[in-house]
XYZ file of C-alpha atoms in Angstrom:
660
model
C 0.000 0.000 0.000
C 1.642 3.217 -1.131
C 2.318 5.901 1.409
C 0.509 8.432 -0.787
C -2.614 6.390 -1.568
C -4.613 8.318 1.079
C -4.153 11.587 -0.862
C -6.367 13.000 -3.621
C -4.712 13.471 -7.071
C -3.513 17.118 -6.642
C -2.285 16.364 -3.097
C -0.394 13.342 -4.432
C 1.145 15.400 -7.244
C 2.369 17.979 -4.694
C 3.838 15.303 -2.418
C 5.731 13.564 -5.265
C 7.012 16.609 -7.151
C 10.810 16.929 -6.717
C 12.010 18.527 -9.968
C 12.568 22.039 -8.606
C 10.669 24.795 -6.841
C 7.004 24.026 -6.113
C 4.162 26.290 -5.020
C 1.152 24.492 -3.548
C -1.803 26.855 -3.597
C -3.831 25.391 -0.739
C -7.326 26.753 -0.165
C -8.802 26.832 3.346
C -9.448 23.320 4.689
C -7.873 21.599 1.668
C -5.428 19.442 3.642
C -2.164 21.366 3.367
C -0.648 19.920 6.576
C -1.496 16.509 5.169
C 0.485 17.257 2.009
C 3.511 18.528 3.966
C 3.603 15.556 6.365
C 3.093 12.988 3.586
C 5.814 14.643 1.536
C 8.229 14.414 4.489
C 7.367 10.713 4.884
C 7.743 10.164 1.119
C 11.156 11.885 1.002
C 12.460 9.736 3.874
C 10.631 6.458 3.221
C 10.655 6.217 -0.577
C 13.316 8.638 -1.839
C 16.033 7.833 0.700
C 16.519 11.380 2.022
C 18.317 11.586 5.371
C 15.850 13.030 7.959
C 18.429 15.657 8.983
C 18.504 16.978 5.393
C 14.811 17.988 5.499
C 13.422 21.098 7.174
C 9.722 21.929 7.491
C 9.193 25.511 8.603
C 5.996 27.025 9.925
C 4.894 30.043 11.982
C 3.853 28.800 15.429
C 5.181 26.259 17.909
C 1.740 24.644 17.980
C 1.682 24.126 14.186
C 5.260 22.773 14.271
C 4.375 20.316 17.048
C 1.277 19.088 15.250
C 3.253 18.643 12.027
C 6.064 16.748 13.782
C 3.532 14.418 15.482
C 1.734 13.668 12.222
C 4.995 13.070 10.331
C 6.170 10.706 13.102
C 2.971 8.611 12.777
C 3.483 8.311 9.005
C 7.123 7.240 9.340
C 6.632 4.635 12.063
C 9.442 2.113 12.165
C 11.808 4.552 10.409
C 14.433 6.465 12.357
C 13.576 10.161 11.832
C 16.185 11.521 14.262
C 17.480 14.854 13.039
C 14.341 15.814 11.067
C 13.819 19.568 11.482
C 10.204 20.657 12.015
C 10.350 24.127 13.428
C 9.290 27.770 13.289
C 11.135 30.426 11.288
C 12.442 31.984 14.514
C 13.659 28.663 15.954
C 15.406 27.876 12.664
C 17.151 31.257 12.806
C 18.118 30.634 16.435
C 19.570 27.229 15.510
C 21.717 28.852 12.799
C 22.830 31.751 14.995
C 23.784 29.432 17.850
C 25.919 27.371 15.528
C 27.521 30.319 13.742
C 27.416 33.002 16.454
C 30.995 34.124 15.794
C 30.078 35.297 12.279
C 27.543 37.644 13.883
C 30.121 38.700 16.525
C 27.973 37.099 19.222
C 28.946 34.643 21.907
C 26.958 31.383 21.690
C 25.096 32.223 24.932
C 23.679 35.501 23.539
C 20.370 36.668 25.042
C 17.072 36.916 23.230
C 15.117 39.973 24.315
C 11.330 39.848 24.364
C 9.029 42.674 23.305
C 8.961 44.142 26.845
C 12.787 44.322 26.940
C 12.839 45.927 23.496
C 10.246 48.505 24.582
C 12.307 49.206 27.727
C 15.424 49.941 25.680
C 13.519 52.216 23.292
C 11.926 53.981 26.265
C 15.432 54.685 27.666
C 16.652 56.008 24.302
C 13.767 58.405 23.716
C 13.424 59.264 27.421
C 9.673 58.751 27.576
C 7.148 56.415 29.149
C 4.473 57.291 26.559
C 3.396 53.773 25.548
C 2.045 54.810 22.152
C 5.224 56.645 21.183
C 7.337 53.660 22.286
C 5.080 51.281 20.339
C 5.405 53.403 17.197
C 9.218 53.385 17.407
C 9.371 49.646 18.149
C 7.116 48.731 15.229
C 9.012 51.036 12.859
C 12.306 49.344 13.840
C 10.679 45.928 13.429
C 9.454 46.740 9.899
C 12.944 47.947 8.896
C 14.498 44.736 10.201
C 11.897 42.656 8.353
C 12.850 44.505 5.170
C 16.536 43.760 5.902
C 17.358 47.477 6.201
C 20.283 48.412 8.426
C 20.139 51.611 10.533
C 22.419 53.294 7.954
C 20.107 52.351 5.064
C 17.038 53.383 7.087
C 18.622 56.803 7.654
C 19.755 57.209 4.044
C 16.309 56.325 2.663
C 14.219 58.171 5.288
C 11.397 59.989 3.500
C 10.937 62.810 6.044
C 12.135 64.222 9.392
C 9.907 61.841 11.283
C 11.465 58.790 9.620
C 14.951 60.258 10.210
C 14.222 60.508 13.943
C 13.107 56.855 14.030
C 16.180 55.795 12.034
C 18.427 57.436 14.653
C 16.543 55.635 17.427
C 17.036 52.384 15.459
C 20.789 53.073 15.259
C 21.082 53.529 19.038
C 18.821 50.552 19.699
C 21.003 48.358 17.491
C 24.181 49.521 19.252
C 22.601 48.802 22.660
C 21.680 45.257 21.622
C 25.229 44.624 20.424
C 26.600 45.889 23.755
C 24.270 43.518 25.613
C 25.293 40.596 23.365
C 21.566 40.290 22.699
C 19.194 39.920 19.757
C 15.462 40.574 19.440
C 12.905 38.366 17.644
C 13.351 40.087 14.280
C 17.138 39.560 14.454
C 16.625 35.796 14.608
C 15.642 35.976 10.944
C 17.426 39.142 9.816
C 20.902 38.091 11.038
C 20.948 34.563 9.503
C 19.646 36.016 6.204
C 22.425 38.645 6.208
C 25.124 36.159 7.247
C 24.202 33.727 4.457
C 24.299 36.636 2.042
C 27.780 37.835 3.040
C 29.589 34.564 3.917
C 30.031 32.120 1.060
C 31.254 29.285 3.351
C 28.133 29.547 5.562
C 25.896 29.486 2.506
C 27.674 26.352 1.221
C 27.430 24.638 4.594
C 23.678 25.173 5.070
C 22.760 24.504 1.425
C 24.636 21.199 1.538
C 23.046 20.258 4.830
C 19.418 20.973 3.855
C 18.362 19.139 0.689
C 14.650 19.952 0.801
C 12.772 22.724 2.603
C 9.002 22.860 3.066
C 7.424 26.172 4.103
C 3.908 26.370 5.522
C 1.694 29.527 5.446
C 4.002 30.947 2.772
C 1.691 33.936 2.188
C 2.593 35.228 5.683
C 6.353 35.471 5.053
C 8.070 38.869 5.091
C 11.037 39.985 2.990
C 13.626 38.685 5.497
C 11.971 35.252 5.674
C 11.783 35.012 1.889
C 15.475 35.960 1.558
C 16.400 33.378 4.191
C 14.532 30.710 2.227
C 16.281 31.782 -0.988
C 19.744 31.675 0.578
C 19.100 28.285 2.218
C 17.893 26.658 -1.010
C 20.369 28.275 -3.442
C 20.399 27.404 -7.135
C 18.935 23.926 -6.564
C 15.787 25.643 -5.232
C 14.572 22.330 -3.786
C 11.645 23.708 -1.832
C 7.902 23.297 -1.441
C 6.064 26.515 -0.520
C 2.501 25.956 0.666
C 0.239 28.986 0.929
C -3.003 30.718 0.078
C -3.072 34.277 -1.256
C -6.692 34.524 -0.021
C -5.547 34.138 3.588
C -2.748 36.737 3.614
C -3.638 39.046 6.510
C -0.421 40.108 8.200
C 0.538 43.041 5.973
C 0.514 45.358 9.014
C 3.253 43.162 10.499
C 5.524 43.338 7.468
C 4.301 40.152 5.749
C 4.215 40.567 2.012
C 1.643 38.785 -0.169
C 3.897 40.025 -3.016
C 6.217 37.158 -2.048
C 3.851 34.884 -3.998
C 4.204 37.109 -7.062
C 7.966 37.343 -6.435
C 8.273 33.533 -6.513
C 7.028 33.472 -10.100
C 9.534 36.150 -11.120
C 12.522 34.677 -9.249
C 11.767 31.094 -10.288
C 10.482 30.984 -13.903
C 10.332 27.152 -13.692
C 8.077 27.277 -10.631
C 5.616 24.370 -10.681
C 2.095 25.157 -9.416
C -0.358 22.700 -7.822
C -3.805 23.891 -6.652
C -5.679 22.214 -3.799
C -9.326 23.207 -4.217
C -11.254 20.367 -2.571
C -12.257 21.514 0.915
C -12.648 18.823 3.609
C -14.031 21.181 6.266
C -17.122 23.146 5.251
C -20.522 22.644 3.652
C -21.287 23.790 0.097
C -23.233 26.844 1.330
C -20.358 28.135 3.450
C -17.881 27.679 0.587
C -20.197 29.340 -1.909
C -20.378 32.423 0.338
C -16.574 32.375 0.875
C -15.915 32.128 -2.897
C -18.394 34.933 -3.597
C -16.765 37.202 -0.973
C -13.144 36.664 -2.038
C -13.948 37.048 -5.761
C -14.115 40.810 -5.005
C -10.312 40.811 -4.497
C -7.982 40.889 -7.524
C -6.573 37.397 -8.053
C -2.954 36.346 -8.351
C -4.040 32.740 -9.025
C -7.617 31.687 -9.834
C -9.063 28.999 -7.589
C -12.520 27.932 -6.419
C -13.061 25.822 -3.339
C -15.554 22.950 -3.577
C -16.804 20.340 -1.158
C -18.801 17.114 -1.206
C -19.957 17.508 2.404
C -23.550 18.369 1.438
C -25.440 21.635 1.058
C -25.658 22.463 4.764
C -27.623 24.959 6.856
C -28.416 28.455 5.549
C -26.066 31.184 6.749
C -27.852 33.266 9.401
C -27.707 37.060 9.688
C -28.546 38.421 13.136
C -29.254 42.188 13.365
C -29.180 43.450 16.975
C -29.855 46.743 18.804
C -26.536 47.274 20.586
C -23.447 45.547 22.030
C -25.228 43.957 24.987
C -28.201 42.805 22.926
C -25.748 41.302 20.408
C -23.900 39.343 23.105
C -27.139 38.099 24.706
C -28.651 37.109 21.335
C -25.536 35.208 20.243
C -25.284 33.344 23.557
C -29.009 32.480 23.473
C -28.715 31.133 19.919
C -25.665 29.139 20.935
C -27.445 27.641 23.977
C -30.559 26.697 22.030
C -28.458 25.190 19.183
C -26.456 23.132 21.678
C -29.620 21.946 23.402
C -31.257 20.898 20.117
C -28.228 19.210 18.583
C -26.596 17.715 21.718
C -23.196 19.123 20.725
C -20.195 19.956 22.946
C -19.130 23.442 24.034
C -15.861 23.101 22.102
C -17.851 22.892 18.836
C -18.607 26.644 19.054
C -16.519 29.737 18.409
C -17.319 33.442 18.709
C -14.892 35.376 16.485
C -14.336 39.149 16.360
C -12.018 41.737 14.806
C -10.491 43.231 17.991
C -9.783 42.003 21.550
C -11.874 44.832 23.036
C -15.036 43.179 21.636
C -14.620 40.131 23.889
C -15.607 41.682 27.228
C -19.357 41.876 26.650
C -19.448 38.278 25.297
C -17.480 37.028 28.308
C -20.066 38.683 30.547
C -22.997 37.112 28.667
C -21.379 33.648 28.767
C -20.622 33.981 32.490
C -24.234 35.017 33.164
C -25.407 31.741 31.607
C -22.588 29.723 33.246
C -21.144 28.707 29.877
C -17.469 27.601 30.018
C -15.297 29.555 27.574
C -11.662 29.896 26.630
C -10.153 33.187 25.543
C -7.499 33.038 22.811
C -4.569 35.397 22.790
C -4.701 36.043 26.549
C -1.603 36.713 28.653
C 1.166 34.239 27.943
C 2.505 32.213 30.873
C 5.898 33.803 30.198
C 4.550 37.342 30.535
C 3.733 36.827 34.208
C 5.918 38.884 36.540
C 7.056 35.936 38.659
C 8.140 33.910 35.599
C 9.981 36.901 34.111
C 11.827 37.343 37.443
C 13.119 33.771 37.325
C 13.976 34.011 33.622
C 16.044 37.174 34.322
C 18.338 35.020 36.526
C 18.603 32.348 33.839
C 19.416 34.928 31.175
C 22.114 36.483 33.332
C 23.681 33.097 34.131
C 23.758 32.358 30.385
C 25.077 35.788 29.360
C 26.596 38.156 31.915
C 26.523 41.017 29.344
C 22.712 41.067 29.457
C 22.154 44.358 31.305
C 18.322 44.292 31.409
C 18.502 40.827 33.023
C 21.177 42.057 35.482
C 19.033 44.994 36.660
C 15.942 42.818 37.154
C 17.758 39.972 38.923
C 19.884 42.161 41.225
C 16.804 44.029 42.490
C 14.463 40.996 42.824
C 14.368 40.106 45.710
C 15.695 43.376 47.205
C 19.276 43.090 48.436
C 19.806 46.524 49.882
C 21.111 47.738 46.522
C 19.540 51.137 45.883
C 19.019 53.105 42.687
C 21.874 55.493 43.565
C 24.313 52.542 43.694
C 22.992 51.194 40.376
C 23.311 54.632 38.764
C 26.958 54.873 39.860
C 27.561 51.344 38.557
C 25.941 52.388 35.250
C 28.335 55.355 34.962
C 31.355 53.097 35.637
C 30.135 50.573 33.019
C 29.567 53.346 30.451
C 33.039 54.860 31.029
C 34.780 51.482 30.740
C 32.498 50.288 27.879
C 31.715 47.054 29.727
C 28.529 45.390 31.004
C 27.164 46.176 34.480
C 28.195 42.696 35.638
C 31.805 43.188 34.538
C 31.881 46.713 35.994
C 31.196 45.292 39.481
C 34.679 43.717 39.485
C 36.521 46.847 38.281
C 38.828 49.051 40.346
C 36.736 52.072 39.302
C 33.654 50.525 40.947
C 35.577 49.968 44.189
C 36.675 53.607 44.319
C 33.441 55.237 43.139
C 30.804 53.108 44.855
C 32.573 52.404 48.123
C 33.120 49.121 49.899
C 29.867 48.996 51.881
C 27.611 49.502 48.853
C 29.734 47.324 46.569
C 29.697 44.289 48.916
C 26.126 43.075 48.105
C 26.833 43.549 44.366
C 29.979 41.428 44.572
C 28.171 38.778 46.572
C 25.418 38.655 43.935
C 27.891 38.352 41.028
C 29.877 35.596 42.779
C 26.615 33.722 43.292
C 25.793 34.012 39.566
C 29.301 32.768 38.651
C 29.023 29.777 40.998
C 25.654 28.840 39.505
C 27.035 29.188 35.976
C 29.761 26.638 36.789
C 27.108 24.150 37.926
C 24.862 24.649 34.911
C 27.004 22.740 32.417
C 27.498 19.773 34.757
C 24.198 19.257 36.560
C 20.555 18.622 35.549
C 18.614 21.776 34.719
C 15.829 21.086 37.247
C 18.224 20.666 40.198
C 20.136 23.851 39.440
C 16.933 25.891 39.113
C 15.426 24.538 42.364
C 18.632 25.339 44.269
C 18.660 28.820 42.742
C 15.083 29.492 43.927
C 16.011 28.353 47.459
C 19.219 30.409 47.531
C 17.443 33.672 46.660
C 14.468 32.906 48.979
C 12.083 33.610 46.131
C 9.125 31.933 47.857
C 9.532 34.160 50.946
C 9.851 37.217 48.675
C 6.590 36.395 46.849
C 4.629 35.873 50.074
C 6.004 39.194 51.423
C 4.800 41.033 48.313
C 1.159 39.883 48.104
C -1.701 38.529 50.165
C -1.612 34.759 50.679
C -4.076 33.774 47.942
C -2.370 35.798 45.182
C 1.098 34.780 46.397
C 0.141 31.091 46.403
C -1.028 31.385 42.776
C 2.260 33.018 41.777
C 4.373 30.481 43.655
C 2.414 27.627 42.000
C 3.281 29.145 38.609
C 6.964 29.201 39.569
C 6.809 25.560 40.713
C 5.085 24.598 37.480
C 7.791 26.417 35.509
C 10.554 24.649 37.491
C 8.912 21.258 36.920
C 8.592 22.016 33.212
C 12.302 22.970 33.009
C 13.287 19.736 34.783
C 11.123 17.629 32.439
C 12.285 19.469 29.294
C 15.934 19.179 30.375
C 15.609 15.413 30.743
C 13.541 14.855 27.592
C 15.681 16.993 25.287
C 18.959 16.293 27.103
C 19.625 20.028 27.442
C 21.254 21.958 30.252
C 19.863 25.160 31.734
C 21.914 27.381 29.398
C 20.538 25.694 26.294
C 16.988 25.775 27.654
C 17.223 29.486 28.459
C 17.537 30.472 24.800
C 14.744 28.106 23.837
C 12.448 29.589 26.493
C 12.447 32.928 24.734
C 10.807 31.233 21.759
C 8.231 29.083 23.493
C 4.954 30.246 24.858
C 4.445 27.763 27.609
C 0.685 27.991 27.158
C 1.078 26.530 23.676
C 3.070 23.720 25.229
C 0.461 23.023 27.891
C -2.726 23.172 25.829
C -2.401 19.636 24.534
C -6.151 18.976 24.656
C -8.542 21.841 23.959
C -10.874 22.104 26.985
C -14.601 21.588 26.438
C -15.353 25.305 26.235
C -16.650 27.858 23.752
C -13.705 29.548 22.036
C -13.598 33.359 22.071
C -10.960 34.581 19.656
C -9.852 37.355 17.340
C -9.944 36.480 13.649
C -6.143 36.710 13.496
C -5.732 34.194 16.331
C -8.340 31.832 14.821
C -6.398 31.274 11.608
C -5.654 27.584 11.098
C -8.453 26.496 13.470
C -11.879 25.044 12.651
C -15.150 24.779 14.564
C -18.490 23.092 13.933
C -20.448 26.299 14.513
C -19.091 29.819 14.143
C -20.539 33.184 15.190
C -18.829 36.119 13.445
C -19.778 39.154 15.533
C -19.522 42.919 15.044
C -19.677 42.567 11.241
C -20.044 46.317 10.707
C -18.441 49.096 8.706
C -15.497 50.618 10.683
C -14.983 47.336 12.574
C -14.681 44.812 9.696
C -13.505 46.386 7.461
C -11.659 48.425 10.070
C -11.844 52.192 9.585
C -8.025 52.630 9.575
C -7.553 49.833 7.032
C -10.068 51.451 4.667
C -8.369 54.861 5.069
C -4.945 53.317 4.401
C -6.092 51.389 1.319
C -5.941 47.943 2.962
C -9.508 46.882 2.176
C -8.344 43.700 0.421
C -6.552 42.494 3.542
C -9.707 43.105 5.626
C -11.726 41.090 3.086
C -9.220 38.242 3.453
C -9.670 38.463 7.235
C -13.449 38.083 6.782
C -12.791 35.148 4.404
C -10.665 33.456 7.072
C -13.553 33.917 9.528
C -16.142 32.420 7.160
C -13.926 29.415 6.310
C -13.398 28.473 9.982
C -16.988 27.120 10.016
C -17.708 23.480 9.270
C -21.506 23.184 9.592
C -23.147 26.472 10.518
C -22.308 30.157 10.320
C -24.072 33.132 11.937
C -23.095 36.785 11.396
C -24.259 39.513 13.772
C -24.108 43.306 13.785
C -25.494 46.158 15.905
C -27.534 49.166 14.829
C -25.945 51.209 17.657
C -22.751 50.644 19.616
C -21.192 52.219 22.693
C -18.088 54.315 21.922
C -16.514 55.959 24.952
C -19.563 57.460 26.719
C -21.880 57.828 23.743
C -23.886 55.505 21.565
C -23.160 55.759 17.830
C -25.137 54.461 14.840
C -23.579 51.531 12.937
C -24.016 50.138 9.417
C -23.778 46.457 8.487
C -20.465 45.604 6.807
C -20.290 45.751 2.999
C -18.878 42.212 3.232
C -22.325 40.808 4.138
C -23.701 41.721 0.681
C -20.550 40.305 -0.931
C -21.364 36.824 0.458
C -23.784 36.385 -2.465
C -27.490 35.930 -3.158
C -27.823 32.896 -0.930
C -27.181 35.060 2.160
C -30.145 37.355 2.713
C -30.399 40.243 5.141
C -33.491 39.619 7.315
C -36.100 42.328 7.843
C -35.035 44.350 10.875
C -37.396 43.673 13.802
C -38.749 46.651 15.716
C -37.178 47.206 19.124
C -40.353 45.946 20.825
C -40.392 42.786 18.667
C -36.725 42.182 19.335
C -37.259 42.572 23.084
C -40.289 40.293 23.072
C -38.761 37.571 20.895
C -35.537 37.720 22.933
C -37.286 37.291 26.274
C -39.717 34.680 24.856
C -36.802 32.622 23.576
C -34.991 32.977 26.876
C -38.087 31.881 28.822
C -38.676 28.900 26.492
C -35.042 27.881 26.734
C -34.975 28.110 30.529
C -38.177 26.056 30.661
C -36.584 23.387 28.438
C -33.418 23.316 30.511
C -35.438 23.425 33.746
């Protein structure tokens, strides 16, 4: 029985094609992960490729994990050790770790998260204005994604404003180099630049990787595309899987033009279209096709399905935000009661996080379990960031942000005046804060009494660093927590209930480190760099809980649900007012398309006639996208307010009677 017999003809063609660059145009729900995993199994099992010569690259840890699991099942009985299934950022980290010296980094460089980056920018521009900091950070990020150095950014700045940002970028870049640190964008920018400038590195990686598969290709930015080009070289042995109709990260630097660019850069590009959808009913696909046909097409494709005609798409006009939330929750409850479904079969999807609050309230009122996507990551919690600051400092003593956090948490009698003096010494000597502690200048300028706790702290870090390479990660971390009395510190900071929650998080983190260290045979130093790239929540959510999913459209990409409610489908929300003003209507339409194609069996769209904005109530219009869904989707007659009230309360009473 052939490995590929489970695939349909276009899927099989994509999995077997090895004569050069391949673009698989995979419509929503058309089995793209299936193609990638079967192709990996085919390359190893039937074409004799070494697992370590194949890399499959995707965008999230969760997608990478799912892909690795599915590939492992297909290659049972075959040794797949060395197979690389990873995210773009993890791939960049792997390359930088191996070739750090080319980037003038030590192998234990630090990876700064978005909060660290914002902190550095805040220092440079001497402001705490969050919006101003965010603007500078995102401008720097876009330049890095376009592979523009600070010098190029300055030379090509279009006005004074851009010149100011380019100067901030220059200082930011210099600060990162001084800290021996990189940010997330550097994990792709630096490897792409190194492969470009160092022939021997290019040779090494091109010889090592014989076939590269890229998922969600439409979401790549310029730096990611260049990295792919440099890794595949003239052989261009790659499979890019993507869908131009689902490109919705333009605001983040992703470029749907990369699909067009592929055709220009690779004239022999082979194209395979996957148009059979295995997810949704005919009605849902008909509406999706009708909607997206309003966008100009790079490649023509029409999704089809043999899953039956399905339920009509419902349009739900409502009075205001609260009425919308109540109506959606009531419909959901009555649907669940009639069809005996599970909570996890339902999703409520919206354009912006701010829309969630009123739905959370309505679900809580009816005691419906729900799960909120895109909430705070485990790693963004204060107590976890405190512990990670120690780990970062042990791994890289040049990491000044980590030094400042660790040395002041818990308090050690080291005041801001002492730290300021230490900062001046470090700046004069051009060394890190950690190194400055041991200098003669520090002894003379800070004084023995104030320097003593700093020296004690640094000696402690050095002693721990010596242990890290020899001893299991879990043991070292547990001893560290005891040595700094972190549990006592937490219980001193907060009331018992809050403190207990925080301490439980720390214990969970320590247990996770111990387990990961054993499983992956990594010491604490190696795990510290990996931590920066993992959202622990992704790692813990193995089984989706039986709960209604509340999510933004962006966070729902790649997911599917039996029954979907798209809410707030109004002008100025979807499409978003700013996007329309900035000429990004097509991207908003693709966002709506992603929402529609999440639904397997039923789809309901709701909008309000008035909505609360600040303290006033403003009139709203249904989104133009509703009409674009085609003739099959009809706007219902708007009920009068009295009718709406009556039918709402009648339904509620009937439902409660049924449930009673």
